[in-house]
Short mmCIF file of N, CA and C in Angstrom, two decimals:
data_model
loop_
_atom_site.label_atom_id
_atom_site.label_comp_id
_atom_site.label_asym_id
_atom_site.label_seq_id
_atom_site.Cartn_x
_atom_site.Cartn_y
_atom_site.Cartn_z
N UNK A 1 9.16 258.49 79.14
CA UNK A 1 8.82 257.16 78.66
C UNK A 1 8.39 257.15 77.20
N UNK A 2 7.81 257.75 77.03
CA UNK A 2 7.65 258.09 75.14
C UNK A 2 8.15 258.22 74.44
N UNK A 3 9.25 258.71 74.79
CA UNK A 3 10.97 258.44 73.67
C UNK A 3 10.90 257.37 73.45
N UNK A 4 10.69 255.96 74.22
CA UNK A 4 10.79 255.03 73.65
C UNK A 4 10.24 254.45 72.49
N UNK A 5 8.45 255.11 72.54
CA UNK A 5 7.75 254.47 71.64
C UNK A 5 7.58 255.03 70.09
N UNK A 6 8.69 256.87 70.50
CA UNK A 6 8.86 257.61 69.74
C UNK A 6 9.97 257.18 68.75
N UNK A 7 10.89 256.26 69.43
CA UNK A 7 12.07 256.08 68.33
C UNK A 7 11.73 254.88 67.54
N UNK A 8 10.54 253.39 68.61
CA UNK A 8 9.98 252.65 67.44
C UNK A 8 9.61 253.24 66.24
N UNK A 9 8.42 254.23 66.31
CA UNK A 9 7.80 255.16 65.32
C UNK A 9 9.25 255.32 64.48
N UNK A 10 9.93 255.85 64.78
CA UNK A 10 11.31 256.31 63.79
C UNK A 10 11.88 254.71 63.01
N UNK A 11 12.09 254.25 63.56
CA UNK A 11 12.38 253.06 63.12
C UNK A 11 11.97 252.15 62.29
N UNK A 12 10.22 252.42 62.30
CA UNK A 12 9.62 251.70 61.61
C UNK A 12 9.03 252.05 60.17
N UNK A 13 9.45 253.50 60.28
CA UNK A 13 9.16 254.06 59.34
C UNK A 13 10.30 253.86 58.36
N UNK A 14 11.81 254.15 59.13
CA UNK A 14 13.10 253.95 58.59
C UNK A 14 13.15 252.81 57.78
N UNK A 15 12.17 251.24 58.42
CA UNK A 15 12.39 250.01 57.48
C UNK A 15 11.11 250.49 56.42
N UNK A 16 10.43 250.85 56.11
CA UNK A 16 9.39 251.14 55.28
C UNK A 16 9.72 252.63 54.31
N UNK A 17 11.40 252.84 54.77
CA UNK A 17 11.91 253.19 53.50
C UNK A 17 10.90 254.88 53.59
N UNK A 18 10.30 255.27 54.52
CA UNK A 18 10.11 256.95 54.50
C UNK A 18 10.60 257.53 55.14
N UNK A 19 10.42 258.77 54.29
CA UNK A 19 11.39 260.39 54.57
C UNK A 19 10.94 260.49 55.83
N UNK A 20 11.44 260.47 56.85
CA UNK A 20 10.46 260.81 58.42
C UNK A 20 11.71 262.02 58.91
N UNK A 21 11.45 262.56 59.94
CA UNK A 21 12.21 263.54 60.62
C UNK A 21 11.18 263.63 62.15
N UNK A 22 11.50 264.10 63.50
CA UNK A 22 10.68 264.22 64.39
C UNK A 22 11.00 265.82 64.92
N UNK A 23 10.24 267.01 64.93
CA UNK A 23 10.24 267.98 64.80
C UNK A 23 10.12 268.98 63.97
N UNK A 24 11.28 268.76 63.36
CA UNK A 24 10.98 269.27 61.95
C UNK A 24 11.69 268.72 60.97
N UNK A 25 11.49 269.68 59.71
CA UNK A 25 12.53 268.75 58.71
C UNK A 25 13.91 269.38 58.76
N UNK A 26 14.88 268.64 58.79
CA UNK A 26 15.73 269.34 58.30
C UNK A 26 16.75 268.89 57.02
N UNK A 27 17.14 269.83 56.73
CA UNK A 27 18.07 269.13 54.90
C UNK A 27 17.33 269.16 54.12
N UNK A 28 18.04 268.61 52.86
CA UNK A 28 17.28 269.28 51.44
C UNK A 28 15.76 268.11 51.47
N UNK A 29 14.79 268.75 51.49
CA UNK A 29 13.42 268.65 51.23
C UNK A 29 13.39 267.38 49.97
N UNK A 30 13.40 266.36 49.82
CA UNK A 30 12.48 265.17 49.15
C UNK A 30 11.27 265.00 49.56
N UNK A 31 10.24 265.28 48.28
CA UNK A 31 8.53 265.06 49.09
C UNK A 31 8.22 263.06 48.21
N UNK A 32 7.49 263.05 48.70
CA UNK A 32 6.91 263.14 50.76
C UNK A 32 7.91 263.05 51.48
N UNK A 33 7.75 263.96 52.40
CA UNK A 33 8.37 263.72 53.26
C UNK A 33 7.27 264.06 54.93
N UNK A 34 7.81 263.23 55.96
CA UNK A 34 6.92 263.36 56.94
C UNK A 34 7.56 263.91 58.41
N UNK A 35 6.90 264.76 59.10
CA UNK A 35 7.78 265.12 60.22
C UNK A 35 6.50 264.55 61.60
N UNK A 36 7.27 264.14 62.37
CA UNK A 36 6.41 263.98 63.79
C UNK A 36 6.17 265.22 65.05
N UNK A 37 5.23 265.12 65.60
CA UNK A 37 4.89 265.49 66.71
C UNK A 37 4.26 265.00 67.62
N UNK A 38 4.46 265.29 69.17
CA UNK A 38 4.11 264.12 70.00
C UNK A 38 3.46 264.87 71.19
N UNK A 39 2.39 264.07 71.87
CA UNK A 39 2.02 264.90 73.49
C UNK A 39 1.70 263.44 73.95
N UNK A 40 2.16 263.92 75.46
CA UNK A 40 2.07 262.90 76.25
C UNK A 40 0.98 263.08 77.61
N UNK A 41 0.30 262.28 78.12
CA UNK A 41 -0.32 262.41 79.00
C UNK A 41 -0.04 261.95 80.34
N UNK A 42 -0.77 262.48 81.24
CA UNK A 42 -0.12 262.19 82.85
C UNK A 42 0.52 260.57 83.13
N UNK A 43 1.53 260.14 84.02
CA UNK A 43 2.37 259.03 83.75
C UNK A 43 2.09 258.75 84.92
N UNK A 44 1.65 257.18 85.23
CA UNK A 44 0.75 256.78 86.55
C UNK A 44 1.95 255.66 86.80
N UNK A 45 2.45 256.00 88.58
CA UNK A 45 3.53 255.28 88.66
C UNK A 45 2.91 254.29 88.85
N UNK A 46 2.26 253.84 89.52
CA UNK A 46 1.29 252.20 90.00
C UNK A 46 2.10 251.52 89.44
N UNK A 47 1.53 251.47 88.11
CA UNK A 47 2.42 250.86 86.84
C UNK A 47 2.98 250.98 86.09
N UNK A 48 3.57 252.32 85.87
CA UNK A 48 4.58 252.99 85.10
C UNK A 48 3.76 252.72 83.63
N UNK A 49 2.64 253.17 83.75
CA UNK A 49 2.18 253.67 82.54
C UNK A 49 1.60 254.41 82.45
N UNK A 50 2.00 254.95 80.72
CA UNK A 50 1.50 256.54 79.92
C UNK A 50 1.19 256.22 78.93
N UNK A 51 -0.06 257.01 78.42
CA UNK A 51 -0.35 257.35 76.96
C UNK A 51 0.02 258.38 76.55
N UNK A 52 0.33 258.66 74.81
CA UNK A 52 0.54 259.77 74.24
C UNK A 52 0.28 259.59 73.36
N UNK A 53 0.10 260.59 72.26
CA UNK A 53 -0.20 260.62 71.10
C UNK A 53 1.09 261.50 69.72
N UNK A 54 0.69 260.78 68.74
CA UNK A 54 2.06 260.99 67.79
C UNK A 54 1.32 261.56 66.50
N UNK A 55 1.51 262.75 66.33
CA UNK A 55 1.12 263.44 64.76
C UNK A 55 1.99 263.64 63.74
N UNK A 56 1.93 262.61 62.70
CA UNK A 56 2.68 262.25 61.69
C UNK A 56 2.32 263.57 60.23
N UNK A 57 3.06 264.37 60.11
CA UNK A 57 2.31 264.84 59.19
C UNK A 57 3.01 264.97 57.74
N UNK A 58 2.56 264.51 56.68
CA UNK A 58 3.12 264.33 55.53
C UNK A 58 2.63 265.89 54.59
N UNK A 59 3.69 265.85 54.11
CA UNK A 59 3.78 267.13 52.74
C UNK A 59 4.28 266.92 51.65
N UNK A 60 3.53 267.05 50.47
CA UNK A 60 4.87 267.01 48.98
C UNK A 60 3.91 267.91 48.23
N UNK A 61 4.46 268.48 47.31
CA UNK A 61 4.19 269.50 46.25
C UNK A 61 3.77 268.34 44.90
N UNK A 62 3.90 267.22 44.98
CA UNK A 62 3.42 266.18 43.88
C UNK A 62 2.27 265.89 43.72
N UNK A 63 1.94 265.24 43.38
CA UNK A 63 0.62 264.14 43.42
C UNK A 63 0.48 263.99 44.52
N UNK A 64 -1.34 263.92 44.60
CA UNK A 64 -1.53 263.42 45.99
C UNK A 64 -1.51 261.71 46.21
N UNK A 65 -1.70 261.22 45.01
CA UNK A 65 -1.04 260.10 44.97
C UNK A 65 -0.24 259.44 46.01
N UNK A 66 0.63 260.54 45.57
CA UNK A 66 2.42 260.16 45.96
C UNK A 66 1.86 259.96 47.81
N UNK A 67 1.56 260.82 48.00
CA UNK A 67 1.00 261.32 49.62
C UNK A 67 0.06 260.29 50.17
N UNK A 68 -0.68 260.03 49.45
CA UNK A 68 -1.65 259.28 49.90
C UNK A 68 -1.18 257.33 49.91
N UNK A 69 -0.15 257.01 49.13
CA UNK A 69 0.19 256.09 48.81
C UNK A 69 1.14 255.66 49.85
N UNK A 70 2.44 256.59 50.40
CA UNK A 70 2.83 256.64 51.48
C UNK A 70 2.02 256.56 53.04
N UNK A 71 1.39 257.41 52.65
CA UNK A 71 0.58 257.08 54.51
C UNK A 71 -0.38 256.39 54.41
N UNK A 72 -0.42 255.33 53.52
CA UNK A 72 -1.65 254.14 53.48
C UNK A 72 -0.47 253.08 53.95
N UNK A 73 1.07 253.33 54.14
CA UNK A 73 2.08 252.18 54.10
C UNK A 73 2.09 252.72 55.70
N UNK A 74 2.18 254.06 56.23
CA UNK A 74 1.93 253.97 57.61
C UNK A 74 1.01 253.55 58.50
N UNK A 75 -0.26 253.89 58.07
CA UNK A 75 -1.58 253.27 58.75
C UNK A 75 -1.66 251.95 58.90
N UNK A 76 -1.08 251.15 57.54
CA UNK A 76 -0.98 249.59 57.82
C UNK A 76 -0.06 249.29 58.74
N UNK A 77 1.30 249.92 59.00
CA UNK A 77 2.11 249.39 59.73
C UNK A 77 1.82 249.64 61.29
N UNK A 78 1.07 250.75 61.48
CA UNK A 78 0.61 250.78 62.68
C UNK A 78 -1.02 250.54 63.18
N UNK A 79 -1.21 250.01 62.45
CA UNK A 79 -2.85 249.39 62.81
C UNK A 79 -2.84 248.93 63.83
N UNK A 80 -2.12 248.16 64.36
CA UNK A 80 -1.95 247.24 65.59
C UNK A 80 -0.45 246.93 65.70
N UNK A 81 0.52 247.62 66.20
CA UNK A 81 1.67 248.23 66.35
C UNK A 81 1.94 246.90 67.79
N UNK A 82 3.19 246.57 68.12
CA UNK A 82 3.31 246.16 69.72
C UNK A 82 4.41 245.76 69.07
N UNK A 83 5.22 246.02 70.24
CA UNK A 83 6.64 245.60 70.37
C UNK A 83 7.08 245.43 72.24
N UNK A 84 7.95 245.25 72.38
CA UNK A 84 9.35 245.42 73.54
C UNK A 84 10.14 246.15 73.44
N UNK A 85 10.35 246.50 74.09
CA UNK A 85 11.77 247.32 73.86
C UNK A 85 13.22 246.52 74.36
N UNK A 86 13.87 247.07 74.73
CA UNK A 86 15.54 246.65 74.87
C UNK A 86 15.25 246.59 76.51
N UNK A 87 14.91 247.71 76.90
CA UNK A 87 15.43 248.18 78.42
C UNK A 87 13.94 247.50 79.11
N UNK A 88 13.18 247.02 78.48
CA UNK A 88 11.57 245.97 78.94
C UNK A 88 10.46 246.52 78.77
N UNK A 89 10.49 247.97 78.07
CA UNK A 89 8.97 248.79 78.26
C UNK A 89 8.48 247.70 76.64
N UNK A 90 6.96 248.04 77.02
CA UNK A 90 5.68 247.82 76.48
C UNK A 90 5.44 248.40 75.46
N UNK A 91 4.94 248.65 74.51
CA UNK A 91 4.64 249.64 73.78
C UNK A 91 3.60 248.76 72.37
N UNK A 92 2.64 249.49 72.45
CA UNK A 92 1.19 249.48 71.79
C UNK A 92 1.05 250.66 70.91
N UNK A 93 0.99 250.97 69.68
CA UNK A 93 0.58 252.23 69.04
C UNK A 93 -0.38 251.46 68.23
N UNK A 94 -1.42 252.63 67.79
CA UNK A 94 -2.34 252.07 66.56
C UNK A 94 -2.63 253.28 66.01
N UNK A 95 -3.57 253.39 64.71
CA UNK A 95 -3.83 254.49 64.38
C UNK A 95 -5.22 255.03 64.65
N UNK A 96 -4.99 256.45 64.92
CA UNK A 96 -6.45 256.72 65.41
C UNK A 96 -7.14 257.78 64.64
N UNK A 97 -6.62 258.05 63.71
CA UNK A 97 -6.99 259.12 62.57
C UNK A 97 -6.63 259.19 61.34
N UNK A 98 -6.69 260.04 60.29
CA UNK A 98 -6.51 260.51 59.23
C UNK A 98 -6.93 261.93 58.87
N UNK A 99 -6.31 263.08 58.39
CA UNK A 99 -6.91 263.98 58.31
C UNK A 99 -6.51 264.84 56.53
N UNK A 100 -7.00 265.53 55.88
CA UNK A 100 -6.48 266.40 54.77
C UNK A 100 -6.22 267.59 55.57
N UNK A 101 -5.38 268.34 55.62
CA UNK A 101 -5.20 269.28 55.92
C UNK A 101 -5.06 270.83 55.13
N UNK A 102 -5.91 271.39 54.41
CA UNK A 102 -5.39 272.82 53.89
C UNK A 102 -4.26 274.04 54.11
N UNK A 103 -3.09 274.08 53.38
CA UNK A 103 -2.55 274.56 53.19
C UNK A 103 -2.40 275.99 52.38
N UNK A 104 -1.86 276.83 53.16
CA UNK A 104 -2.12 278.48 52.34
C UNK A 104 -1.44 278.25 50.90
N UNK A 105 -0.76 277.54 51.01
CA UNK A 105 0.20 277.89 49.95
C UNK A 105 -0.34 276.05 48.70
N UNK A 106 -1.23 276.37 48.00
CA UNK A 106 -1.84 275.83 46.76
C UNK A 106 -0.84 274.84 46.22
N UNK A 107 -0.15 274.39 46.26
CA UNK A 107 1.08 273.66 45.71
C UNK A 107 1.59 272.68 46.67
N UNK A 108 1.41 272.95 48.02
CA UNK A 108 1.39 272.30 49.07
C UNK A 108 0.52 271.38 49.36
N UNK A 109 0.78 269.87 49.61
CA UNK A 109 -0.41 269.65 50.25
C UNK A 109 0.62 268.19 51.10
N UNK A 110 -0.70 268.51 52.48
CA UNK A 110 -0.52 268.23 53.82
C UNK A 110 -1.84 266.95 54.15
N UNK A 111 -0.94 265.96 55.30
CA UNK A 111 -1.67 264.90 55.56
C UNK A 111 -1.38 264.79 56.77
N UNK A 112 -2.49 264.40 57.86
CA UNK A 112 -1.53 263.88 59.51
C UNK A 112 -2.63 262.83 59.69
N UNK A 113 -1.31 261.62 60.36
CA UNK A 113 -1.92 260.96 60.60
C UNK A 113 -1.41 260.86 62.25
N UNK A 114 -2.74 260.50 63.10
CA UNK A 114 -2.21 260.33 64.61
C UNK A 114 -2.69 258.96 65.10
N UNK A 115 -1.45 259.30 66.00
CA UNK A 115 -1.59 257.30 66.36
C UNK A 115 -1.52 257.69 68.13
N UNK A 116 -2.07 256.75 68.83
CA UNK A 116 -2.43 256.48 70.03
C UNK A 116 -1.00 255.78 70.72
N UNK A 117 -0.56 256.09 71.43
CA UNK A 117 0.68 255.02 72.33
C UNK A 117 0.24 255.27 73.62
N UNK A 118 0.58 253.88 73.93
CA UNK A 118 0.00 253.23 75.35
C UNK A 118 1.84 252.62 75.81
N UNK A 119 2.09 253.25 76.51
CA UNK A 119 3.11 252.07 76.80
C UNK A 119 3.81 251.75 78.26
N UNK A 120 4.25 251.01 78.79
CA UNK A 120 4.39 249.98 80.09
C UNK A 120 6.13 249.90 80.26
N UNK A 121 6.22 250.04 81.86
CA UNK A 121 7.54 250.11 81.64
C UNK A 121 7.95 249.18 83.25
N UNK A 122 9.12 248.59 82.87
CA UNK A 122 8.98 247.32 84.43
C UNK A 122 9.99 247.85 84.93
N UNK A 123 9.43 248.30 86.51
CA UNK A 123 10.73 248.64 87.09
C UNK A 123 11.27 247.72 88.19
N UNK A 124 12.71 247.37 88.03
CA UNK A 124 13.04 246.46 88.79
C UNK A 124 14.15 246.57 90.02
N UNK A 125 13.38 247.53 90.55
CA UNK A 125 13.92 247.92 91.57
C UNK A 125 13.11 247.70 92.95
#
């Protein structure tokens, strides 16, 4: 069920015009650029709902500027996140963090941001 709320995440980033990838990066490196990671928690049929959580993590060798200017355009867009989907699921993300992250390598620098998904799915069967 989190694929679903995983490809909004992709999507929404896609209209807000950032480098995103989910796993890792792959292809030639433009910074910022941001890759996702995701965990999901136990999925309660009652109501066919799950939470999970999504770790966005940004990198560029630039300005932190550059870094910080970008994931201030993610945090707004997911402050209070809700959509539908196609196939009827629910889906709620918001953000639930910010972090700096230290990097070995001095030239690097790293940002994650994690967001909360809640999402609902109708089965009509």
């Amino acid at each position: 069920m989190i694929s679903e709320a995983l490809s909004a995440i992709s999507e929404e980033l896609k209209k807000l015009n950032i480098d995103y990838q989910f796993g890792r990066w792959q292809g030639k490196v433009v910074y910022p650029y941001f890759v996702g990671e995701a965990s999901a928690d136990e999925f309660i049929s009652e109501n066919n709902y799950q939470e999970g959580t999504c770790f966005i993590n940004g990198f560029t060798r630039g300005a932190w500027l550059d870094l910080m200017n970008t994931s201030e355009k993610i945090k707004q867009r997911f402050a209070d996140f809700r959509t539908i989907t196609e196939s009827g699921s629910g889906i709620s993300i918001t953000v639930a963090a910010f972090s700096v992250i230290p990097c070995e390598d001095a030239e690097l620098k790293r940002i994650q941001i994690t967001l909360n998904i809640k999402e609902w799915s109708v089965n009509n069967e």
